Amino acid sequence: MDVGQVFREERGRLLATLVKRFGDLDLAEEVTSDAIEAALRHWPVDGVPDRPGAWLLTTARRKAVDRLRRDQVHAARLALLQVEVDRSDPPAGGALPDERLELFFTCAHPALPAEDRGALVLRFLAGFTTPEVARAYLVPVTTMQQRIVRAKKKISQARIPFRVPDPHELPERLPGVLQAVYSIFTEGYAARRADLAGEAIRLARILRSLLPGEREVTGLLALLLLVHARRDARADLLEDQDRTRWDRDMIDEGSALAEQALTGGHGPYGVQAAINALHDEAPDFARTDWPQIVALYDVLLRLAPSPVVALNRAAAIAVRDGAEAGLALLDELAGEPKLRDYHPYRAARADLLHRLGRDAEAAQAYREAIALAGTGTEQDFLRRRLAAVEEKT
Amino acid sequence: MKYMLLIHAAADQEPTCTVEDWMAHEREMRDAGVLVSGHSLADLVTATTVQVGPDGKRTVTDGPFAETREVLGGYTVIDVPDLDAALEWAAKCPGSRDGGAVVVRPIAEFGL
């Protein structure tokens, strides 16, 4: 196994423990790196210790004491820290603490900009370097550096705490954490980076192991698995995809989790997971349970109203009741500001117009979609659709 | 850790909270031992702005008068362990309702 990968796994956990102990993100980051560097030097020579996690934690704490000893400003805190080190060396054989949940809630704190929360989760919990985070979000390294520095400054100076919210605060705070992980997945999905989408799934698994009783955490993991299961076939529209290329194991796991997420209640992630489970389990496009999908979209629209959900619902109704009915619903959404520059809206309209034989209008709608589509792959796909329509006219 | 809660009222909306609501809020902060200081400000029409230019010349103007939709109406300084606690008190402040907003600013600490 790749050593870098091992350390990426350990890194988030070690960092979380140290942040909790020191209450200082900068110091925790520095000594996490120190400890991992030391491990890279010693382990190849002395062998991997019996309890690598405990070794890293002890080393990191000693490094922290060294650093603080050199730093006069922090001299006062040294006394405190020394006591901590003496008192809390991990007992032999005892379970190491896992404080990653605290760190999740800090990274996704509502006082931080929404667009930075996913980046912070990647940086601090997934062990990404800043250049790797920058690549994930397709921004220059310096830009990402500034965003992370600004966020860290706010965490430390405004004293955003490292704590798991009380149960009564969870309904308000958990969606932010889920959204941060989901945003990492959608970045990976949009950029067609399976590694990044896979990282989001790994983070959702960690989150679920920390909050096993929260149905929306289970729903999020289910949703990610059920969408990711189609990754190898997604160059085509859902109706044209080669379903033998879908990942069966992932679908089975996702479906079981979706069912769990919707037992005794429901939330938006669980409902979206259920919609994707119906797609993934259908033998083909025509024999998909469209009435059930429309019903789930109705539920989703009540739970989390948005023009994009309304668009997806209209597309499902177009299959259930015909293109005419779908197009009427899409045209009702024409005034939505959120959909004006959203190319899937134009593309969905184009498809329905094409199906109704209104090819001149369809071609126009495809051209609008192409102008709005961001990535090359997306544009190429729409161009092929346009060419097919133009050929007929 | 000290935070200043800057209490802004919506310029275009009448608050529904009463004097009693404000007094109860203050009492709650006092009883919890978090209140450091606080004042409400007189009506915005009484405000005056002073600026001194690079030449040392003083400019005094009436106002500022709100082009903004929110008017600073008062402040509270509280001493609490962390931002979550400060946000909790901000949410309890009657000024955070009826289109108003409470801005939470940590008070800068210099040195140790």
PDB file of C-alpha atoms in Angstrom, chain A residues 227-359:
ATOM      1  CA  VAL A 227     -24.819   8.235  -8.419  1.00  0.00           C
ATOM      2  CA  HIS A 228     -21.174   7.138  -8.475  1.00  0.00           C
ATOM      3  CA  ALA A 229     -22.241   3.600  -9.438  1.00  0.00           C
ATOM      4  CA  ARG A 230     -23.085   4.942 -12.932  1.00  0.00           C
ATOM      5  CA  ARG A 231     -19.729   6.725 -13.424  1.00  0.00           C
ATOM      6  CA  ASP A 232     -18.370   4.481 -16.196  1.00  0.00           C
ATOM      7  CA  ALA A 233     -21.485   4.841 -18.335  1.00  0.00           C
ATOM      8  CA  ARG A 234     -22.298   8.495 -17.828  1.00  0.00           C
ATOM      9  CA  ALA A 235     -20.932   9.788 -21.134  1.00  0.00           C
ATOM     10  CA  ASP A 236     -24.408   8.939 -22.461  1.00  0.00           C
ATOM     11  CA  LEU A 237     -27.839  10.153 -21.382  1.00  0.00           C
ATOM     12  CA  LEU A 238     -29.431   7.950 -18.747  1.00  0.00           C
ATOM     13  CA  GLU A 239     -31.766   6.405 -21.332  1.00  0.00           C
ATOM     14  CA  ASP A 240     -28.850   5.373 -23.574  1.00  0.00           C
ATOM     15  CA  GLN A 241     -26.450   4.165 -20.888  1.00  0.00           C
ATOM     16  CA  ASP A 242     -25.033   0.636 -21.030  1.00  0.00           C
ATOM     17  CA  ARG A 243     -26.371  -0.620 -17.712  1.00  0.00           C
ATOM     18  CA  THR A 244     -23.969  -3.559 -17.624  1.00  0.00           C
ATOM     19  CA  ARG A 245     -21.257  -0.977 -16.912  1.00  0.00           C
ATOM     20  CA  TRP A 246     -22.938   0.151 -13.710  1.00  0.00           C
ATOM     21  CA  ASP A 247     -21.255  -0.864 -10.463  1.00  0.00           C
ATOM     22  CA  ARG A 248     -23.560  -3.537  -9.004  1.00  0.00           C
ATOM     23  CA  ASP A 249     -21.856  -3.798  -5.603  1.00  0.00           C
ATOM     24  CA  MET A 250     -22.098  -0.076  -5.133  1.00  0.00           C
ATOM     25  CA  ILE A 251     -25.775  -0.125  -6.137  1.00  0.00           C
ATOM     26  CA  ASP A 252     -26.535  -2.896  -3.646  1.00  0.00           C
ATOM     27  CA  GLU A 253     -24.805  -1.047  -0.846  1.00  0.00           C
ATOM     28  CA  GLY A 254     -26.424   2.272  -1.786  1.00  0.00           C
ATOM     29  CA  SER A 255     -29.904   0.783  -2.060  1.00  0.00           C
ATOM     30  CA  ALA A 256     -29.667  -0.881   1.344  1.00  0.00           C
ATOM     31  CA  LEU A 257     -28.509   2.402   2.865  1.00  0.00           C
ATOM     32  CA  ALA A 258     -31.273   4.352   1.103  1.00  0.00           C
ATOM     33  CA  GLU A 259     -33.854   2.044   2.602  1.00  0.00           C
ATOM     34  CA  GLN A 260     -32.317   2.552   6.017  1.00  0.00           C
ATOM     35  CA  ALA A 261     -32.305   6.331   5.539  1.00  0.00           C
ATOM     36  CA  LEU A 262     -36.042   6.312   4.778  1.00  0.00           C
ATOM     37  CA  THR A 263     -37.164   4.036   7.590  1.00  0.00           C
ATOM     38  CA  GLY A 264     -39.307   5.913  10.072  1.00  0.00           C
ATOM     39  CA  GLY A 265     -38.846   9.346   8.499  1.00  0.00           C
ATOM     40  CA  HIS A 266     -37.205  11.142   5.617  1.00  0.00           C
ATOM     41  CA  GLY A 267     -34.915  13.994   4.618  1.00  0.00           C
ATOM     42  CA  PRO A 268     -33.810  15.467   1.277  1.00  0.00           C
ATOM     43  CA  TYR A 269     -30.687  13.293   0.887  1.00  0.00           C
ATOM     44  CA  GLY A 270     -32.576  10.105   1.658  1.00  0.00           C
ATOM     45  CA  VAL A 271     -35.299  10.981  -0.864  1.00  0.00           C
ATOM     46  CA  GLN A 272     -32.723  11.763  -3.572  1.00  0.00           C
ATOM     47  CA  ALA A 273     -31.009   8.477  -2.770  1.00  0.00           C
ATOM     48  CA  ALA A 274     -34.326   6.653  -3.223  1.00  0.00           C
ATOM     49  CA  ILE A 275     -34.865   8.305  -6.629  1.00  0.00           C
ATOM     50  CA  ASN A 276     -31.412   7.153  -7.731  1.00  0.00           C
ATOM     51  CA  ALA A 277     -31.999   3.672  -6.313  1.00  0.00           C
ATOM     52  CA  LEU A 278     -35.089   3.362  -8.542  1.00  0.00           C
ATOM     53  CA  HIS A 279     -33.016   4.350 -11.577  1.00  0.00           C
ATOM     54  CA  ASP A 280     -30.144   2.050 -10.670  1.00  0.00           C
ATOM     55  CA  GLU A 281     -32.349  -0.985 -10.043  1.00  0.00           C
ATOM     56  CA  ALA A 282     -34.487  -0.613 -13.187  1.00  0.00           C
ATOM     57  CA  PRO A 283     -33.736  -3.123 -15.975  1.00  0.00           C
ATOM     58  CA  ASP A 284     -33.967  -0.300 -18.532  1.00  0.00           C
ATOM     59  CA  PHE A 285     -35.176   3.261 -18.983  1.00  0.00           C
ATOM     60  CA  ALA A 286     -38.734   2.380 -20.074  1.00  0.00           C
ATOM     61  CA  ARG A 287     -39.278  -0.101 -17.252  1.00  0.00           C
ATOM     62  CA  THR A 288     -38.197   2.370 -14.563  1.00  0.00           C
ATOM     63  CA  ASP A 289     -40.825   3.053 -11.888  1.00  0.00           C
ATOM     64  CA  TRP A 290     -41.630   6.561 -13.149  1.00  0.00           C
ATOM     65  CA  PRO A 291     -44.815   7.066 -11.092  1.00  0.00           C
ATOM     66  CA  GLN A 292     -42.805   6.367  -7.941  1.00  0.00           C
ATOM     67  CA  ILE A 293     -40.005   8.714  -9.086  1.00  0.00           C
ATOM     68  CA  VAL A 294     -42.496  11.520  -9.711  1.00  0.00           C
ATOM     69  CA  ALA A 295     -44.013  10.900  -6.258  1.00  0.00           C
ATOM     70  CA  LEU A 296     -40.554  11.132  -4.667  1.00  0.00           C
ATOM     71  CA  TYR A 297     -39.868  14.385  -6.527  1.00  0.00           C
ATOM     72  CA  ASP A 298     -43.141  15.721  -5.117  1.00  0.00           C
ATOM     73  CA  VAL A 299     -41.862  14.889  -1.624  1.00  0.00           C
ATOM     74  CA  LEU A 300     -38.466  16.423  -2.369  1.00  0.00           C
ATOM     75  CA  LEU A 301     -40.050  19.598  -3.687  1.00  0.00           C
ATOM     76  CA  ARG A 302     -41.877  19.991  -0.366  1.00  0.00           C
ATOM     77  CA  LEU A 303     -38.779  19.206   1.740  1.00  0.00           C
ATOM     78  CA  ALA A 304     -36.313  21.311  -0.214  1.00  0.00           C
ATOM     79  CA  PRO A 305     -38.054  23.479  -2.804  1.00  0.00           C
ATOM     80  CA  SER A 306     -35.787  24.601  -5.641  1.00  0.00           C
ATOM     81  CA  PRO A 307     -36.157  25.312  -9.365  1.00  0.00           C
ATOM     82  CA  VAL A 308     -33.624  22.552 -10.124  1.00  0.00           C
ATOM     83  CA  VAL A 309     -35.767  19.972  -8.293  1.00  0.00           C
ATOM     84  CA  ALA A 310     -38.809  21.311 -10.186  1.00  0.00           C
ATOM     85  CA  LEU A 311     -36.858  20.833 -13.440  1.00  0.00           C
ATOM     86  CA  ASN A 312     -36.022  17.223 -12.588  1.00  0.00           C
ATOM     87  CA  ARG A 313     -39.616  16.573 -11.606  1.00  0.00           C
ATOM     88  CA  ALA A 314     -40.796  17.968 -14.946  1.00  0.00           C
ATOM     89  CA  ALA A 315     -38.358  15.664 -16.766  1.00  0.00           C
ATOM     90  CA  ALA A 316     -39.747  12.654 -14.868  1.00  0.00           C
ATOM     91  CA  ILE A 317     -43.320  13.713 -15.666  1.00  0.00           C
ATOM     92  CA  ALA A 318     -42.340  13.986 -19.335  1.00  0.00           C
ATOM     93  CA  VAL A 319     -41.514  10.271 -19.283  1.00  0.00           C
ATOM     94  CA  ARG A 320     -44.569   9.274 -17.272  1.00  0.00           C
ATOM     95  CA  ASP A 321     -47.184  11.435 -19.034  1.00  0.00           C
ATOM     96  CA  GLY A 322     -45.506  12.374 -22.320  1.00  0.00           C
ATOM     97  CA  ALA A 323     -43.321  15.155 -23.711  1.00  0.00           C
ATOM     98  CA  GLU A 324     -46.225  17.595 -24.015  1.00  0.00           C
ATOM     99  CA  ALA A 325     -46.943  17.510 -20.270  1.00  0.00           C
ATOM    100  CA  GLY A 326     -43.234  17.837 -19.429  1.00  0.00           C
ATOM    101  CA  LEU A 327     -42.743  20.777 -21.764  1.00  0.00           C
ATOM    102  CA  ALA A 328     -45.718  22.617 -20.268  1.00  0.00           C
ATOM    103  CA  LEU A 329     -44.124  22.301 -16.819  1.00  0.00           C
ATOM    104  CA  LEU A 330     -40.733  23.428 -18.122  1.00  0.00           C
ATOM    105  CA  ASP A 331     -42.283  26.493 -19.729  1.00  0.00           C
ATOM    106  CA  GLU A 332     -43.902  27.370 -16.394  1.00  0.00           C
ATOM    107  CA  LEU A 333     -40.364  27.527 -14.971  1.00  0.00           C
ATOM    108  CA  ALA A 334     -39.120  29.861 -17.742  1.00  0.00           C
ATOM    109  CA  GLY A 335     -39.184  32.898 -15.423  1.00  0.00           C
ATOM    110  CA  GLU A 336     -36.964  31.327 -12.724  1.00  0.00           C
ATOM    111  CA  PRO A 337     -33.781  33.417 -12.427  1.00  0.00           C
ATOM    112  CA  LYS A 338     -31.851  30.357 -11.204  1.00  0.00           C
ATOM    113  CA  LEU A 339     -32.638  28.447 -14.387  1.00  0.00           C
ATOM    114  CA  ARG A 340     -31.942  31.249 -16.860  1.00  0.00           C
ATOM    115  CA  ASP A 341     -28.221  30.401 -17.123  1.00  0.00           C
ATOM    116  CA  TYR A 342     -28.563  26.733 -16.193  1.00  0.00           C
ATOM    117  CA  HIS A 343     -27.731  24.725 -19.300  1.00  0.00           C
ATOM    118  CA  PRO A 344     -29.493  21.501 -18.216  1.00  0.00           C
ATOM    119  CA  TYR A 345     -32.755  23.469 -18.319  1.00  0.00           C
ATOM    120  CA  ARG A 346     -32.200  24.481 -21.960  1.00  0.00           C
ATOM    121  CA  ALA A 347     -31.037  20.984 -22.832  1.00  0.00           C
ATOM    122  CA  ALA A 348     -34.116  19.393 -21.235  1.00  0.00           C
ATOM    123  CA  ARG A 349     -36.377  21.768 -23.205  1.00  0.00           C
ATOM    124  CA  ALA A 350     -34.464  20.979 -26.397  1.00  0.00           C
ATOM    125  CA  ASP A 351     -34.900  17.231 -25.867  1.00  0.00           C
ATOM    126  CA  LEU A 352     -38.654  17.538 -25.351  1.00  0.00           C
ATOM    127  CA  LEU A 353     -39.099  19.872 -28.344  1.00  0.00           C
ATOM    128  CA  HIS A 354     -37.161  17.389 -30.436  1.00  0.00           C
ATOM    129  CA  ARG A 355     -39.361  14.549 -29.250  1.00  0.00           C
ATOM    130  CA  LEU A 356     -42.439  16.567 -30.232  1.00  0.00           C
ATOM    131  CA  GLY A 357     -41.002  17.043 -33.727  1.00  0.00           C
ATOM    132  CA  ARG A 358     -40.452  20.796 -33.219  1.00  0.00           C
ATOM    133  CA  ASP A 359     -36.882  20.518 -34.464  1.00  0.00           C
TER     134      ASP A 359
END
